[in-house]
Amino acid sequence: MRFLVGASFSRTREYAALPGLALAPSKPMSTWQIVRADERIELTGELRLLDAPRIWRRLGEAAARPGEQLDLDLHDAQLIDGAIMALLVDLRASLIAQGTRSAILGAPERIQSLVHLYRGDQPPAAAGPPPAQTPPALARFGDAVARALRHARAIVVFAGQLAGALVADVRHINWREVPTLIARAGTDGIPVVLLLDFLVGFVMAYQSTRQLQIYGVSLYVADIVGLSVTRELSPLVTAIIVAGRSGAAYAAELGTMCVSEEVDALRTMGFSPIAYLVAPRTIALAVVTPVLTLLGDVVGVGGGLVVGMTSLGITPHAYINELRTLLELSDVWTGLVKSATFGVAIALIGCRQGLATRGAARAVGRSTTATVVSCLFAIVILDTVWTVIFRGLEL
Amino acid sequence: MIVSACDLTIGWSRDAILLEHASFVIERGEVFGLLGRSAAGKSTLMRVMIGLEQPIAGHVAIHIDPPADVPAGRPLFGVMFQQGALFGSMTIGENVALPLTRWSKLPPPAIRAIARAKLRLVGLEAAENELPSALSGGMRKRAALARALALEPSLVFLDEPSSGLDPITSAELDRLIHTLARALGLTVVLVTHELGSIDSIVDHCIVLDSESRSIIAEGTPRQLHSDRNPHVQHFFARVPENV
């Protein structure tokens, strides 16, 4: 066969013989034989990788019941390639491990060099360290909890470093990047936030219609949707979208910068990665997330209005009047406060995961996945904390 | 001969030619060096030779006649990429075993035995269960070399094996390549601009030149040291041409 890149192709048949070569891929077929004779396994002919499955099987059969001594006799071997030599060396090692004396004998000069190269003429190497065992389930659970706690602590420390940079290193924050980051996280995210928040308001209202109709209080759909969307659903849904888009993007971006030593280069040039990379991203998400949440509030309430008009026969005027009666400004701003903290948490987690990336491309993927999971976890925890605080403050 | 290139023109496009009308032959069993300064087209020429890129004109042929029962598509040569290109999600042993799991019907213990033996050849037996990220640059290169040898090729392409290594590690790797090439009867195509590698292991070489987009010299390293072409002289003297 002739491997060809480009124009025409023809078979090439004539080759120069290679002195001492145990590899001759130009031979059409190989013939070989493995015979057990008392304390010897005799290998005859040309033994190559292509025949390895059959050779391996035959060697296994020939080495059954090895006794006190079983040598591998290569006296009549004409050609042995590296893979087969590796199998012979392995077989000899396993025989010796079983307590059988074994040696590779009688190799012709050109094959002897291969025996030597593969250390078939030396005592077998000691077995390497066994692969790490999977720890028991309880140990894995404990390890996961400890890892989560370490991770949470690292995020808190990271937040402290960021606060320090915002106070002490404010001149070195990369302010020029903030508008770009806001545009990327905000403007580009608007369509998906609007669509999802609208659908959440729509579904919320739709789920309520039957119960409200039974009790004859259809107009309360505005209250249900208004309160749930502004206080909970819009901040949560928006934060989840921001985590999936921007949090993961920050982890991947900073992770790639770490892997390609760009972050190290920044450090060597005297930049603080916290001030230069993390602070602009945190500021951007702290601004963008509440704005997106506010837009989500409007379209979410709009989703409820659509259901009210189409399924409950409520007029827009009545719906809005009901909203104005029930909704207070605090319902909206508490949602926005939550939302701002979600944004800060997402940026911190994404950037921290990115800057902690070590290794190669795979590590970047792992950081991205870890960011999304950690962000979702953090969003729910923060939401719970804020809900308890606002209830305590009667807001 | 095992490789022949005939009237070869390569480059990024017809407007960005790296090498024009190049013809050369690589003989069996030799270590063949593709030399030249950075951006001379050495790695691109190698990529064309291994079929990863198409030439703009001409052709390269690899003359290997495998046994009749070799399955279609089985690689006829081994390749070691500049950065090793080991799969980060696999251990070193799994990386080396990968071609065997694809192209041989051996049971897993036999494949592991072969992979371990290949790692022993390159002195990495103890790293069998390590991930590539846990190894140094030199160790990753050696592991990549073991993987390139997994299918018992008679021809291997090595793209700048010494790049990024310290001189001692680089010399060790050169010695390893030389030992394996001689012991296994390999033909080695070596892309390099390291003079140490050229002098210590290369049998025959060609020098590419980005300015003239051609092969400006061919011969043994000893012959090239005394070549009269000023570009070749500058290359071997390690002297910038505009100084």
Coordinates of N, CA, C and O in Angstrom, one line a residue, chain A residues 1-8 10-16 18-30 48-54 56 81-84 86-87 89-90 110 113-114 117-119 125-126 128-132 359-360 362, chain B residues 1 4 28-29 48-51 53-55 58-71 74 76-77 88-89 100 104-107 109-110 113-114 116-118 120-121 125-126 129 131 133 150-154 179-180 183-186:
Chain A
M1 N 0.8 -1.2 0.0 CA 0.0 0.0 0.0 C 0.9 1.2 0.0 O 2.0 1.3 0.5
R2 N 0.4 2.3 -0.6 CA 1.1 3.5 -0.6 C 0.3 4.6 -0.1 O -0.8 4.9 -0.6
F3 N 0.7 5.3 0.9 CA 0.0 6.4 1.5 C 0.3 7.6 0.7 O 1.4 7.9 0.4
L4 N -0.7 8.3 0.2 CA -0.5 9.3 -0.8 C -1.2 10.6 -0.4 O -2.3 10.6 0.0
V5 N -0.5 11.7 -0.5 CA -1.1 13.0 -0.4 C -0.9 13.7 -1.7 O 0.3 14.0 -2.0
G6 N -1.9 14.0 -2.4 CA -1.7 14.7 -3.6 C -2.1 14.0 -4.9 O -3.2 13.5 -4.9
A7 N -1.2 13.8 -5.8 CA -1.6 13.3 -7.1 C -1.7 11.7 -7.2 O -2.3 11.1 -6.3
S8 N -1.2 11.1 -8.2 CA -1.5 9.7 -8.5 C -0.8 8.8 -7.5 O 0.1 9.2 -6.7
S10 N 0.8 4.6 -6.8 CA 1.1 3.2 -7.3 C 1.7 2.4 -6.2 O 2.2 3.0 -5.2
R11 N 1.7 1.1 -6.3 CA 2.2 0.3 -5.2 C 3.7 0.2 -5.3 O 4.3 0.3 -6.3
T12 N 4.3 0.2 -4.1 CA 5.8 0.1 -4.1 C 6.1 -1.2 -3.4 O 5.6 -1.5 -2.4
R13 N 7.0 -1.9 -4.1 CA 7.2 -3.3 -3.6 C 8.7 -3.6 -3.2 O 8.9 -4.5 -2.5
E14 N 9.6 -2.7 -3.6 CA 11.0 -3.1 -3.3 C 11.5 -2.2 -2.2 O 11.4 -1.0 -2.2
Y15 N 12.1 -2.9 -1.2 CA 12.7 -2.2 -0.1 C 14.1 -2.7 0.2 O 14.4 -3.8 0.0
A16 N 14.9 -1.8 0.7 CA 16.2 -2.2 1.2 C 16.0 -2.9 2.6 O 15.2 -2.5 3.4
L18 N 16.8 -3.8 6.3 CA 17.4 -3.0 7.4 C 18.2 -3.9 8.3 O 17.7 -4.9 8.8
P19 N 19.5 -3.7 8.5 CA 20.3 -4.5 9.3 C 19.8 -4.5 10.7 O 19.5 -3.5 11.3
G20 N 19.6 -5.7 11.3 CA 19.2 -5.8 12.7 C 17.8 -5.4 13.0 O 17.5 -5.1 14.1
L21 N 17.0 -5.3 12.0 CA 15.7 -4.8 12.2 C 14.7 -5.9 12.6 O 14.6 -6.9 11.9
A22 N 14.0 -5.6 13.7 CA 13.0 -6.6 14.1 C 11.6 -6.1 13.7 O 10.6 -6.7 14.0
L23 N 11.6 -5.1 12.9 CA 10.3 -4.6 12.4 C 10.4 -4.6 10.9 O 11.3 -3.9 10.4
A24 N 9.5 -5.3 10.2 CA 9.6 -5.2 8.8 C 8.2 -5.2 8.2 O 7.6 -6.2 7.9
P25 N 7.5 -4.0 8.2 CA 6.1 -3.9 7.9 C 5.8 -4.3 6.4 O 4.7 -4.4 6.1
S26 N 6.9 -4.4 5.6 CA 6.6 -4.6 4.2 C 6.3 -6.1 3.9 O 6.0 -6.4 2.8
K27 N 6.5 -7.0 4.8 CA 6.3 -8.4 4.6 C 4.8 -8.6 4.4 O 4.0 -8.1 5.2
P28 N 4.3 -9.5 3.5 CA 2.9 -9.6 3.3 C 2.2 -10.3 4.4 O 1.2 -10.0 4.8
M29 N 2.7 -11.4 4.9 CA 2.1 -12.2 5.9 C 3.1 -12.8 6.8 O 4.3 -13.0 6.5
S30 N 2.8 -13.1 8.1 CA 3.7 -13.8 8.9 C 3.3 -15.1 9.3 O 2.1 -15.4 9.4
R48 N 4.4 -11.0 15.1 CA 4.1 -9.5 15.0 C 2.9 -9.1 15.8 O 2.0 -9.9 16.1
L49 N 2.8 -7.8 15.9 CA 1.6 -7.2 16.6 C 0.3 -7.6 16.0 O -0.7 -7.9 16.7
L50 N 0.3 -7.8 14.7 CA -1.0 -8.1 14.0 C -1.5 -9.4 14.4 O -2.7 -9.7 14.4
D51 N -0.6 -10.4 14.8 CA -1.1 -11.7 15.2 C -1.1 -11.8 16.7 O -1.3 -12.9 17.3
A52 N -1.0 -10.6 17.4 CA -0.8 -10.6 18.9 C -2.0 -11.3 19.6 O -1.7 -12.1 20.5
P53 N -3.2 -11.1 19.2 CA -4.3 -11.8 20.0 C -4.1 -13.4 20.0 O -4.2 -14.0 21.0
R54 N -3.8 -13.9 18.8 CA -3.6 -15.4 18.7 C -2.3 -15.8 19.5 O -2.3 -16.8 20.2
W56 N -0.9 -14.3 22.0 CA -1.2 -14.1 23.4 C -2.0 -15.3 23.9 O -1.7 -15.9 25.0
D81 N 8.5 -8.4 16.9 CA 8.4 -7.0 17.0 C 8.3 -6.6 18.4 O 8.2 -7.4 19.3
G82 N 8.3 -5.3 18.7 CA 8.3 -4.8 20.0 C 7.1 -5.2 20.9 O 7.2 -5.5 22.1
A83 N 5.9 -5.2 20.3 CA 4.7 -5.6 21.0 C 4.8 -7.0 21.5 O 4.5 -7.3 22.7
I84 N 5.2 -7.9 20.6 CA 5.3 -9.3 21.0 C 6.4 -9.5 22.1 O 6.3 -10.2 23.0
A86 N 7.2 -7.3 24.3 CA 6.6 -6.8 25.5 C 5.7 -7.9 26.1 O 5.8 -8.1 27.4
L87 N 5.0 -8.7 25.3 CA 4.2 -9.8 25.9 C 5.1 -10.9 26.4 O 4.7 -11.4 27.5
V89 N 8.1 -10.5 27.7 CA 8.7 -10.0 28.9 C 7.6 -10.1 30.0 O 7.9 -10.5 31.2
D90 N 6.4 -9.7 29.7 CA 5.3 -9.8 30.7 C 5.1 -11.2 31.1 O 4.9 -11.5 32.3
R110 N 20.1 -10.4 16.2 CA 19.2 -9.2 15.8 C 18.0 -9.1 16.7 O 17.5 -8.0 16.9
S113 N 19.0 -7.8 20.7 CA 19.1 -6.4 21.0 C 17.7 -5.9 21.5 O 17.5 -5.1 22.4
L114 N 16.6 -6.5 20.9 CA 15.3 -6.2 21.3 C 15.0 -6.7 22.7 O 14.3 -6.1 23.6
L117 N 16.6 -4.4 25.0 CA 15.9 -3.1 25.0 C 14.7 -3.2 25.9 O 14.4 -2.2 26.7
Y118 N 14.0 -4.3 25.8 CA 12.7 -4.5 26.6 C 13.0 -5.1 28.0 O 12.1 -5.5 28.7
R119 N 14.3 -5.2 28.3 CA 14.8 -5.7 29.6 C 14.3 -7.1 29.9 O 14.0 -7.5 31.0
A125 N 10.9 -6.0 36.6 CA 10.7 -4.8 37.4 C 9.7 -5.1 38.5 O 8.7 -5.8 38.2
A126 N 9.9 -4.4 39.6 CA 8.8 -4.5 40.7 C 7.6 -3.9 40.2 O 7.6 -2.9 39.4
G128 N 4.6 -1.6 39.8 CA 4.4 -0.2 40.2 C 3.3 0.0 41.2 O 2.6 -1.0 41.6
P129 N 3.1 1.2 41.7 CA 2.1 1.4 42.7 C 0.7 1.1 42.2 O 0.4 1.4 41.0
P130 N -0.1 0.4 42.9 CA -1.4 0.0 42.4 C -2.3 1.3 42.2 O -2.1 2.3 42.8
P131 N -3.2 1.2 41.2 CA -4.1 2.4 41.0 C -4.8 2.7 42.2 O -5.2 1.8 43.0
A132 N -5.1 4.0 42.4 CA -5.8 4.4 43.6 C -7.2 3.7 43.8 O -7.9 3.7 42.8
G359 N -3.8 23.4 35.2 CA -3.7 22.2 34.3 C -4.0 22.6 32.9 O -3.5 23.6 32.4
A360 N -4.8 21.8 32.2 CA -5.0 22.0 30.8 C -6.5 22.3 30.5 O -7.2 22.7 31.3
R362 N -9.0 20.5 30.0 CA -10.0 19.8 30.8 C -10.3 20.6 32.1 O -11.5 20.6 32.5
Chain B
M1 N 13.7 3.7 -0.3 CA 13.2 4.9 0.4 C 11.8 4.6 1.0 O 11.2 3.7 0.7
S4 N 8.8 9.9 -0.1 CA 9.3 10.7 -1.2 C 8.4 11.9 -1.4 O 7.2 11.8 -1.3
R28 N 15.0 4.5 4.3 CA 14.7 3.6 5.5 C 15.8 3.6 6.5 O 16.9 3.5 6.2
G29 N 15.4 3.7 7.8 CA 16.3 3.5 8.9 C 17.1 4.7 9.2 O 17.9 4.6 10.1
V48 N 1.9 18.1 6.2 CA 1.5 17.7 4.9 C 2.0 16.2 4.7 O 1.2 15.4 4.1
M49 N 3.2 15.9 5.2 CA 3.7 14.5 5.0 C 2.8 13.5 5.7 O 2.6 12.4 5.3
I50 N 2.2 13.9 6.9 CA 1.4 12.9 7.6 C -0.1 13.0 7.2 O -1.0 12.4 7.8
G51 N -0.4 13.9 6.3 CA -1.7 14.0 5.7 C -2.7 14.8 6.4 O -3.9 14.8 6.1
E53 N -2.6 18.1 6.3 CA -2.9 19.2 5.4 C -2.5 18.8 4.0 O -1.7 17.9 3.8
Q54 N -3.2 19.4 3.1 CA -3.0 19.1 1.7 C -1.9 20.0 1.1 O -1.9 21.2 1.4
P55 N -1.1 19.5 0.2 CA -0.2 20.4 -0.5 C -0.9 21.2 -1.5 O -2.0 20.9 -2.0
G58 N 2.1 19.3 -6.2 CA 3.0 18.2 -5.9 C 2.4 17.1 -5.0 O 1.2 17.2 -4.7
H59 N 3.2 16.1 -4.6 CA 2.7 15.1 -3.7 C 3.8 14.5 -2.9 O 5.0 14.6 -3.2
V60 N 3.4 14.0 -1.8 CA 4.2 13.2 -0.9 C 3.7 11.8 -0.8 O 2.5 11.6 -0.8
A61 N 4.6 10.9 -0.9 CA 4.2 9.5 -0.8 C 5.0 8.8 0.3 O 6.2 9.0 0.5
I62 N 4.2 8.0 1.0 CA 4.9 7.2 2.1 C 4.8 5.7 1.6 O 3.7 5.2 1.4
H63 N 6.0 5.1 1.5 CA 6.1 3.8 0.9 C 6.2 2.7 2.0 O 7.2 2.3 2.3
I64 N 5.0 2.4 2.5 CA 5.0 1.3 3.5 C 4.0 0.3 3.0 O 2.9 0.6 2.7
D65 N 4.5 -0.9 2.9 CA 3.6 -2.0 2.5 C 3.3 -2.9 3.7 O 4.1 -3.7 4.1
P66 N 2.1 -2.7 4.3 CA 1.9 -3.4 5.5 C 1.4 -4.8 5.2 O 1.1 -5.1 4.1
P67 N 1.4 -5.7 6.2 CA 0.9 -7.1 5.9 C -0.5 -7.0 5.4 O -1.2 -6.1 5.7
A68 N -0.8 -8.1 4.7 CA -2.1 -8.1 4.0 C -3.3 -7.9 4.9 O -4.3 -7.4 4.5
D69 N -3.2 -8.4 6.1 CA -4.4 -8.4 6.9 C -4.5 -7.2 7.9 O -5.3 -7.2 8.8
V70 N -3.8 -6.2 7.5 CA -3.9 -4.9 8.3 C -5.2 -4.3 8.0 O -5.6 -4.1 6.9
P71 N -6.0 -4.0 9.1 CA -7.3 -3.4 8.8 C -7.2 -2.0 8.2 O -6.2 -1.3 8.4
R74 N -5.7 1.7 9.6 CA -4.7 1.6 10.7 C -3.5 2.5 10.4 O -3.0 2.4 9.2
L76 N 0.0 3.9 9.6 CA 1.2 3.3 9.1 C 2.4 3.9 9.8 O 3.5 3.4 9.6
F77 N 2.2 5.0 10.5 CA 3.4 5.7 11.1 C 2.9 6.3 12.4 O 1.7 6.4 12.7
G88 N -5.7 14.7 28.4 CA -5.6 15.1 29.8 C -6.5 14.3 30.7 O -6.3 14.2 31.9
S89 N -7.5 13.7 30.1 CA -8.5 12.9 31.0 C -8.0 11.5 31.2 O -8.7 10.7 31.9
L100 N -3.7 0.9 20.7 CA -3.8 -0.6 20.8 C -5.2 -1.0 21.0 O -5.7 -2.0 20.5
S104 N -6.0 -3.2 17.9 CA -5.7 -4.7 18.2 C -6.9 -5.3 18.9 O -7.6 -4.6 19.6
K105 N -7.0 -6.6 18.8 CA -8.0 -7.3 19.5 C -7.5 -8.0 20.7 O -8.1 -9.0 21.2
L106 N -6.4 -7.5 21.2 CA -5.8 -8.0 22.4 C -6.7 -7.8 23.6 O -7.4 -6.8 23.7
P107 N -6.7 -8.7 24.6 CA -7.5 -8.5 25.8 C -6.8 -7.4 26.7 O -5.6 -7.1 26.5
P109 N -5.5 -7.0 29.7 CA -4.2 -7.3 30.4 C -3.0 -7.2 29.4 O -2.0 -6.7 29.8
A110 N -3.2 -7.8 28.2 CA -2.1 -7.8 27.2 C -1.8 -6.4 26.7 O -0.7 -6.0 26.6
A113 N 0.1 -4.7 29.3 CA 1.5 -5.1 29.4 C 2.3 -4.5 28.3 O 3.4 -4.0 28.6
I114 N 1.7 -4.3 27.1 CA 2.5 -3.7 26.0 C 2.7 -2.2 26.4 O 3.8 -1.6 26.2
R116 N 2.8 -0.8 29.2 CA 3.8 -0.7 30.3 C 5.2 -0.9 29.8 O 6.1 -0.1 30.1
A117 N 5.3 -1.8 28.8 CA 6.7 -2.0 28.2 C 7.1 -0.8 27.4 O 8.3 -0.5 27.4
K118 N 6.2 -0.2 26.7 CA 6.5 1.0 26.0 C 7.0 2.1 26.9 O 7.9 2.9 26.7
R120 N 8.2 1.6 29.8 CA 9.5 1.3 30.3 C 10.6 1.7 29.4 O 11.7 2.1 29.7
L121 N 10.3 1.5 28.1 CA 11.3 1.9 27.0 C 11.7 3.4 27.2 O 12.9 3.7 26.9
E125 N 7.9 4.1 33.5 CA 7.1 3.0 34.0 C 6.3 3.5 35.3 O 5.2 3.1 35.5
A126 N 7.0 4.2 36.1 CA 6.4 4.6 37.4 C 5.3 5.6 37.2 O 4.5 5.8 38.1
N129 N 0.2 5.4 36.0 CA -1.2 5.7 36.5 C -1.3 7.2 36.7 O -2.3 7.7 37.3
L131 N -1.8 11.3 35.6 CA -2.4 12.1 34.5 C -1.3 12.9 33.9 O -0.3 13.3 34.6
S133 N -1.1 16.0 33.4 CA -0.9 17.2 34.1 C 0.0 17.1 35.3 O 0.6 18.1 35.7
A150 N 3.4 2.9 19.8 CA 2.5 1.8 20.3 C 2.1 0.8 19.3 O 2.0 -0.4 19.6
L151 N 2.0 1.2 18.0 CA 1.5 0.3 17.0 C 2.7 -0.3 16.2 O 2.5 -0.7 15.0
E152 N 3.9 -0.2 16.7 CA 5.1 -0.8 16.1 C 5.3 -0.2 14.7 O 5.4 -0.9 13.7
P153 N 5.3 1.1 14.6 CA 5.5 1.7 13.3 C 6.9 1.6 12.8 O 7.8 1.5 13.7
S154 N 7.2 1.6 11.5 CA 8.5 1.6 11.1 C 9.0 3.1 10.8 O 10.1 3.3 10.5
T179 N 18.6 5.9 20.5 CA 18.7 4.5 20.9 C 17.5 3.8 20.3 O 17.7 2.7 19.8
L180 N 16.3 4.3 20.5 CA 15.1 3.6 20.0 C 15.2 3.4 18.5 O 14.8 2.4 17.9
A183 N 17.7 0.7 17.7 CA 17.3 -0.6 18.2 C 16.1 -1.2 17.5 O 16.0 -2.4 17.3
L184 N 15.2 -0.3 17.2 CA 13.9 -0.7 16.6 C 14.0 -0.6 15.1 O 13.0 -0.9 14.4
G185 N 15.1 -0.1 14.5 CA 15.2 0.1 13.1 C 14.2 1.1 12.5 O 13.7 1.0 11.4
L186 N 13.9 2.1 13.3 CA 12.9 3.1 12.9 C 13.5 4.1 11.9 O 14.7 4.4 11.9

